[in-house]
Amino acid sequence: MRDKPVIMLVEDDEFAADLAQEALNGDYTVQHAASGEEALVALQSSTPHLVLLDVSMPGMSGYDVCREIRNNLQHSELPVIFLSGMVGADERLAGYEAGGDDYLLKPMVPGELRNKVARVLKIRDEQATLKTELSGAFATALTAMSSAAEVGAVLRFLRASFACTNYEAIAREVLRVTQGHGLDCSVQLRGEQGAVARNAEGPCSPLEESVLTNMANQGRTVDFGTRTSFSYPGATIIVRNMPKEDPDRYGRMKDNLALLAEGADERVTSLDGEYRLSQQQAALKRLIDGTRETLHEIDKQRHSQRQATSRIFSDFRITLERSMLSMGLKEIQERELAELAQHAVEQALSLYNADSTSDAHMAELLKQLNQA
């Protein structure tokens, strides 16, 4: 059964107090205090839902009591309805300035009293509900802003990683993100160009590096003790102080750190691809340079051979002509022999002259190699 709301009635007039209690007892639990001082003492040990406060009392007035209530953090939002035989504009203004919620004219009419009490309590309930909803909305907004900031840090890492030209630079960017979240981390990056392991202080110790290497084969996300590891083929991040005391942030951190590790892994893969391409380009350049030098040498040798062959035939013709003078040959025989020798020389030289197409191809190939 739901407890009745508690009403504190502060009234020095016994008749008025009895009348109010009779009007309220069916729906409320009424606590009576005969003076303002007595009411303040009672409030030290109890918190009613509403205070009915007589304005004119010996000692502290109702206005003074209301001010004391408003100055007390525990009761600062406690609803107060003033009771007074005078409810003019001045009295209402004084009650408002003292912190009251409503005014009720004495002598009290039971029905009006019940209606005012019910209305003020309903308003305070609605205010409490709105306050709770506002607090929830504010907390949700803060969570959303925190989540956006955390995801934004990962996105900034991805942008920054495009400018990283080695594993060390990627590791520094990873640690920049984790330190921004207040996390104590180590990171290892592995690829075709070796491995790098770092923490916030610098290179990891051999033991720490061995743990990173071991966790690389244990799964994408692994909790062990107070630590959590996030691993991909080319990257492992170990966090030593995950915020497990805050389940919401812990969940967000796990998601974002997994994205961070995946992004680092992708950049390592990209760097390795760039490295392979540069190696292939270097090998191709060496091949082109070597081929160009070889073809230059072949071209020089062919020119030298052509010149040497031409000299040999020229010397042969001169030697043959001298020899024919001492051989006692008839003129017709000398002419026939000279023609045979000349024909053989021309045929041999024509082989070199017919090779002009090959020379053009060789020249074009050398031109292209020089441009490459």
Coordinates of C-alpha atoms in Angstrom, one line a residue:
M1 CA 0.0 0.0 0.0
R2 CA 1.4 3.4 -1.0
D3 CA 2.3 5.7 1.9
K4 CA 0.3 8.9 2.3
P5 CA 2.1 12.2 1.6
V6 CA 3.2 13.9 4.7
I7 CA 2.0 17.5 5.4
M8 CA 3.7 19.7 8.0
L9 CA 1.1 22.1 9.5
V10 CA 2.7 25.1 11.2
E11 CA -0.2 26.8 13.0
D12 CA -0.3 28.4 16.5
D13 CA -4.2 28.6 16.5
E14 CA -5.5 25.3 17.8
F15 CA -8.9 25.8 16.2
A16 CA -7.4 26.5 12.8
A17 CA -5.0 23.6 13.2
D18 CA -7.8 21.2 14.1
L19 CA -9.8 22.4 11.1
A20 CA -6.9 21.8 8.7
Q21 CA -6.1 18.4 10.1
E22 CA -9.7 17.3 9.8
A23 CA -9.8 18.4 6.2
L24 CA -6.5 16.6 5.3
N25 CA -6.4 13.4 7.5
G26 CA -8.2 11.2 5.0
D27 CA -5.6 11.6 2.2
Y28 CA -2.5 12.8 4.0
T29 CA -0.4 12.3 7.2
V30 CA -0.4 15.6 9.1
Q31 CA 2.5 16.6 11.4
H32 CA 1.6 19.7 13.5
A33 CA 4.0 22.3 14.8
A34 CA 2.7 25.2 17.0
S35 CA 5.5 27.6 16.1
G36 CA 8.1 28.4 13.5
E37 CA 10.9 27.4 15.8
E38 CA 9.3 24.0 16.5
A39 CA 8.8 23.4 12.8
L40 CA 12.5 24.1 12.0
V41 CA 13.5 21.7 14.7
A42 CA 11.2 19.0 13.3
L43 CA 12.6 19.5 9.8
Q44 CA 16.0 18.5 11.1
S45 CA 14.8 14.9 11.4
S46 CA 12.0 14.6 8.8
T47 CA 11.2 15.8 5.3
P48 CA 7.5 16.3 4.6
H49 CA 6.1 16.6 1.2
L50 CA 4.6 20.0 1.8
V51 CA 4.4 22.7 4.5
L52 CA 1.3 24.7 5.4
L53 CA 2.7 27.7 7.1
D54 CA 0.8 30.4 9.1
V55 CA 2.1 33.8 8.4
S56 CA 1.3 35.6 11.7
M57 CA 2.7 33.7 14.7
P58 CA 4.5 34.6 17.9
G59 CA 8.3 34.6 17.5
M60 CA 9.3 33.8 13.9
S61 CA 6.8 34.8 11.3
G62 CA 5.8 32.5 8.5
Y63 CA 8.0 34.5 6.1
D64 CA 11.1 34.1 8.3
V65 CA 10.4 30.3 8.6
C66 CA 10.1 30.0 4.8
R67 CA 13.4 31.8 4.3
E68 CA 15.1 29.4 6.6
I69 CA 13.6 26.5 4.7
R70 CA 14.8 27.9 1.4
N71 CA 18.3 28.4 2.8
N72 CA 18.5 24.8 3.9
L73 CA 19.8 22.7 0.9
Q74 CA 18.0 19.6 2.2
H75 CA 14.6 21.4 2.1
S76 CA 15.2 24.2 -0.4
E77 CA 12.6 22.8 -2.9
L78 CA 10.0 21.9 -0.2
P79 CA 6.6 23.3 -1.3
V80 CA 5.2 26.0 1.1
I81 CA 1.6 27.3 1.2
F82 CA 1.1 30.3 3.4
L83 CA -2.0 30.6 5.6
S84 CA -3.2 34.2 6.4
G85 CA -6.2 36.2 7.2
M86 CA -5.0 38.9 4.7
V87 CA -4.3 37.9 1.1
G88 CA -3.8 41.3 -0.6
A89 CA -1.2 42.2 -3.2
D90 CA 1.4 43.2 -0.6
E91 CA 1.0 40.0 1.3
R92 CA 1.2 37.9 -1.8
L93 CA 4.4 39.8 -2.9
A94 CA 5.9 39.3 0.6
G95 CA 5.1 35.6 0.4
Y96 CA 6.6 35.3 -3.1
E97 CA 9.8 37.1 -2.1
A98 CA 10.1 34.7 0.9
G99 CA 9.9 31.7 -1.4
G100 CA 6.3 30.5 -1.0
D101 CA 4.4 28.5 -3.6
D102 CA 0.8 29.6 -2.9
Y103 CA -1.4 31.5 -0.5
L104 CA -4.6 30.4 1.3
L105 CA -7.0 32.7 3.0
K106 CA -8.1 32.0 6.6
P107 CA -10.5 30.9 7.8
M108 CA -9.8 27.9 5.6
V109 CA -12.4 26.2 3.5
P110 CA -11.7 22.4 3.6
G111 CA -12.4 21.9 -0.1
E112 CA -10.2 24.8 -1.1
L113 CA -7.4 23.6 1.2
R114 CA -7.5 20.1 -0.3
N115 CA -7.5 21.4 -3.8
K116 CA -4.6 23.8 -3.2
V117 CA -2.5 21.1 -1.5
A118 CA -3.2 18.6 -4.3
R119 CA -2.4 21.1 -7.0
V120 CA 0.9 22.2 -5.4
L121 CA 2.0 18.6 -4.9
K122 CA 1.1 17.7 -8.5
I123 CA 3.1 20.6 -9.7
R124 CA 6.1 19.6 -7.6
D125 CA 5.7 16.0 -8.9
E126 CA 5.7 17.2 -12.5
Q127 CA 8.7 19.4 -11.8
A128 CA 10.6 16.4 -10.2
T129 CA 9.7 14.3 -13.3
L130 CA 10.9 17.0 -15.6
K131 CA 14.1 17.4 -13.6
T132 CA 14.8 13.7 -13.8
E133 CA 14.1 13.7 -17.5
L134 CA 16.3 16.7 -18.0
S135 CA 19.1 15.1 -16.0
G136 CA 18.7 11.9 -18.2
A137 CA 18.7 14.0 -21.4
F138 CA 21.8 15.9 -20.2
A139 CA 23.6 12.7 -19.3
T140 CA 22.7 11.3 -22.7
A141 CA 23.9 14.4 -24.4
L142 CA 27.2 14.2 -22.5
T143 CA 27.6 10.6 -23.5
A144 CA 26.9 11.4 -27.1
M145 CA 29.4 14.3 -27.1
S146 CA 32.0 12.1 -25.4
S147 CA 31.3 9.3 -27.9
A148 CA 31.6 11.8 -30.8
A149 CA 34.9 13.2 -29.4
E150 CA 36.3 9.6 -29.0
V151 CA 35.3 8.7 -32.6
G152 CA 36.7 12.0 -33.8
A153 CA 40.1 11.1 -32.3
V154 CA 40.1 7.9 -34.3
L155 CA 39.2 9.7 -37.5
R156 CA 42.0 12.3 -36.8
F157 CA 44.4 9.3 -36.4
L158 CA 43.3 7.9 -39.8
R159 CA 44.0 11.3 -41.5
A160 CA 47.3 11.7 -39.7
S161 CA 48.4 8.1 -40.6
F162 CA 48.3 9.0 -44.3
A163 CA 51.3 11.2 -43.8
C164 CA 53.2 8.5 -41.8
T165 CA 56.1 7.1 -43.9
N166 CA 57.3 4.4 -41.4
Y167 CA 56.1 2.2 -38.5
E168 CA 57.6 4.5 -35.9
A169 CA 55.4 7.4 -37.0
I170 CA 52.3 5.3 -37.0
A171 CA 53.1 4.1 -33.5
R172 CA 53.5 7.7 -32.3
E173 CA 50.1 8.6 -33.7
V174 CA 48.4 5.6 -32.0
L175 CA 49.9 6.6 -28.7
R176 CA 48.8 10.2 -29.2
V177 CA 45.2 9.1 -29.4
T178 CA 45.4 6.7 -26.4
Q179 CA 47.1 9.3 -24.2
G180 CA 44.4 11.8 -25.1
H181 CA 41.9 9.3 -23.6
G182 CA 44.0 8.9 -20.5
L183 CA 44.9 5.3 -21.3
D184 CA 48.3 3.6 -20.5
C185 CA 49.1 1.7 -23.7
S186 CA 51.8 -0.2 -25.6
V187 CA 51.6 -0.7 -29.3
Q188 CA 53.5 -3.1 -31.7
L189 CA 53.4 -2.8 -35.5
R190 CA 54.6 -5.7 -37.7
G191 CA 55.2 -5.9 -41.4
E192 CA 57.6 -6.7 -44.2
Q193 CA 60.0 -4.0 -43.0
G194 CA 60.4 -5.5 -39.5
A195 CA 58.6 -4.7 -36.2
V196 CA 58.3 -1.7 -33.9
A197 CA 57.1 -1.7 -30.2
R198 CA 56.6 1.5 -28.2
N199 CA 54.8 2.9 -25.2
A200 CA 54.4 6.4 -23.9
E201 CA 58.0 6.5 -22.6
G202 CA 59.7 5.1 -25.7
P203 CA 60.7 1.7 -27.0
C204 CA 59.2 -1.3 -25.1
S205 CA 61.3 -3.5 -22.9
P206 CA 62.1 -7.0 -24.3
L207 CA 59.5 -8.6 -21.9
E208 CA 56.8 -6.1 -22.9
E209 CA 57.6 -6.7 -26.6
S210 CA 57.3 -10.5 -26.1
V211 CA 53.9 -10.0 -24.5
L212 CA 52.8 -7.9 -27.5
T213 CA 54.0 -10.6 -29.9
N214 CA 52.2 -13.3 -27.9
M215 CA 48.9 -11.4 -27.8
A216 CA 49.0 -10.9 -31.6
N217 CA 47.9 -14.5 -32.0
Q218 CA 45.3 -14.6 -29.2
G219 CA 42.3 -13.0 -31.0
R220 CA 41.0 -9.6 -32.0
T221 CA 40.0 -8.4 -28.5
V222 CA 41.2 -10.2 -25.4
D223 CA 40.8 -9.3 -21.7
F224 CA 43.5 -10.6 -19.4
G225 CA 43.5 -9.3 -15.8
T226 CA 43.2 -5.6 -15.7
R227 CA 44.4 -5.4 -19.3
T228 CA 42.8 -5.6 -22.7
S229 CA 44.6 -6.3 -26.1
F230 CA 43.4 -5.4 -29.6
S231 CA 45.1 -7.3 -32.4
Y232 CA 45.2 -7.3 -36.2
P233 CA 47.8 -9.0 -38.4
G234 CA 50.0 -5.9 -38.5
A235 CA 49.1 -4.2 -35.2
T236 CA 48.6 -5.0 -31.5
I237 CA 47.5 -2.5 -28.8
I238 CA 47.6 -3.4 -25.1
V239 CA 45.7 -1.1 -22.6
R240 CA 46.7 -1.4 -19.0
N241 CA 43.9 0.7 -17.5
M242 CA 40.7 0.2 -19.3
P243 CA 37.8 2.1 -17.6
K244 CA 35.9 -1.0 -16.4
E245 CA 34.3 1.0 -13.6
D246 CA 32.4 2.9 -16.2
P247 CA 30.5 0.3 -18.3
D248 CA 29.4 2.8 -21.0
R249 CA 32.8 4.3 -21.5
Y250 CA 34.4 0.9 -21.3
G251 CA 32.2 -0.3 -24.2
R252 CA 32.9 2.7 -26.3
M253 CA 36.6 2.4 -25.6
K254 CA 36.6 -1.2 -26.8
D255 CA 34.9 -0.3 -30.0
N256 CA 37.1 2.7 -30.7
L257 CA 40.4 1.0 -29.8
A258 CA 39.5 -1.9 -32.1
L259 CA 39.0 0.7 -34.9
L260 CA 42.3 2.3 -34.0
A261 CA 44.1 -1.0 -34.2
E262 CA 42.5 -1.9 -37.5
G263 CA 43.4 1.6 -38.9
A264 CA 47.0 1.1 -37.8
D265 CA 47.1 -2.4 -39.4
E266 CA 45.7 -1.0 -42.7
R267 CA 48.3 1.7 -42.8
V268 CA 51.1 -0.9 -42.1
T269 CA 49.7 -2.9 -45.0
S270 CA 49.7 0.2 -47.2
L271 CA 53.3 1.1 -46.3
D272 CA 54.4 -2.4 -47.1
G273 CA 52.7 -2.2 -50.5
E274 CA 54.5 1.1 -51.1
Y275 CA 57.8 -0.5 -50.0
R276 CA 57.3 -3.4 -52.4
L277 CA 56.6 -1.0 -55.2
S278 CA 59.6 1.1 -54.5
Q279 CA 61.8 -2.1 -54.4
Q280 CA 60.3 -3.2 -57.7
Q281 CA 60.9 0.2 -59.2
A282 CA 64.5 0.2 -58.0
A283 CA 65.1 -3.3 -59.4
L284 CA 63.5 -2.2 -62.7
K285 CA 65.7 0.9 -62.8
R286 CA 68.8 -1.2 -62.3
L287 CA 67.7 -3.5 -65.1
I288 CA 67.1 -0.6 -67.4
D289 CA 70.4 1.0 -66.6
G290 CA 72.2 -2.3 -67.1
T291 CA 70.4 -3.0 -70.4
R292 CA 71.2 0.5 -71.7
E293 CA 74.9 0.1 -70.9
T294 CA 75.0 -3.3 -72.5
L295 CA 73.3 -2.1 -75.7
H296 CA 75.6 1.0 -75.8
E297 CA 78.6 -1.4 -75.6
I298 CA 77.2 -3.7 -78.3
D299 CA 76.5 -0.7 -80.6
K300 CA 80.1 0.5 -80.1
Q301 CA 81.5 -2.9 -80.9
R302 CA 79.4 -3.2 -84.1
H303 CA 80.7 0.1 -85.3
S304 CA 84.2 -0.9 -84.5
Q305 CA 83.8 -4.2 -86.3
R306 CA 82.4 -2.5 -89.4
Q307 CA 85.4 -0.1 -89.5
A308 CA 87.9 -2.9 -88.9
T309 CA 86.3 -5.0 -91.7
S310 CA 86.4 -2.1 -94.1
R311 CA 90.1 -1.6 -93.4
I312 CA 90.8 -5.4 -93.9
F313 CA 89.2 -5.5 -97.3
S314 CA 90.9 -2.3 -98.3
D315 CA 94.3 -3.7 -97.3
F316 CA 93.4 -7.0 -99.1
R317 CA 92.7 -5.2 -102.3
I318 CA 96.0 -3.3 -102.2
T319 CA 97.9 -6.5 -101.4
L320 CA 96.2 -8.4 -104.2
E321 CA 97.0 -5.7 -106.8
R322 CA 100.7 -5.8 -105.8
S323 CA 100.8 -9.6 -105.9
M324 CA 99.3 -9.7 -109.4
L325 CA 102.2 -7.6 -110.7
S326 CA 104.7 -10.3 -109.7
M327 CA 102.6 -13.3 -110.8
G328 CA 103.1 -12.8 -114.5
L329 CA 99.4 -12.9 -115.3
K330 CA 98.0 -11.8 -118.5
E331 CA 96.0 -8.6 -118.4
I332 CA 92.7 -10.4 -118.9
Q333 CA 93.5 -12.7 -116.0
E334 CA 94.5 -9.8 -113.8
R335 CA 91.2 -8.1 -114.6
E336 CA 89.1 -11.2 -113.9
L337 CA 90.9 -11.8 -110.6
A338 CA 90.5 -8.2 -109.6
E339 CA 86.8 -8.3 -110.4
L340 CA 86.3 -11.5 -108.4
A341 CA 88.0 -9.9 -105.4
Q342 CA 86.0 -6.7 -105.8
H343 CA 82.8 -8.6 -106.0
A344 CA 83.6 -10.6 -102.8
V345 CA 84.5 -7.4 -101.0
E346 CA 81.2 -5.7 -102.1
Q347 CA 79.2 -8.7 -101.0
A348 CA 80.8 -8.7 -97.6
L349 CA 80.3 -5.0 -97.1
S350 CA 76.7 -5.3 -98.3
L351 CA 76.0 -7.4 -95.2
Y352 CA 76.8 -4.5 -93.0
N353 CA 74.9 -2.0 -95.2
A354 CA 71.8 -4.2 -95.1
D355 CA 71.9 -4.1 -91.3
S356 CA 70.8 -0.4 -91.3
T357 CA 67.3 -1.4 -90.1
S358 CA 68.8 -3.1 -87.1
D359 CA 70.8 0.1 -86.4
A360 CA 67.6 2.2 -86.5
H361 CA 65.9 -0.2 -84.0
M362 CA 69.0 -0.1 -81.8
A363 CA 69.0 3.7 -81.9
E364 CA 65.3 3.9 -81.0
L365 CA 65.7 1.4 -78.2
L366 CA 68.6 3.3 -76.7
K367 CA 66.6 6.6 -77.0
Q368 CA 63.7 5.0 -75.0
L369 CA 66.0 3.6 -72.4
N370 CA 67.7 7.0 -71.9
Q371 CA 64.2 8.6 -71.4
A372 CA 63.2 5.9 -68.9

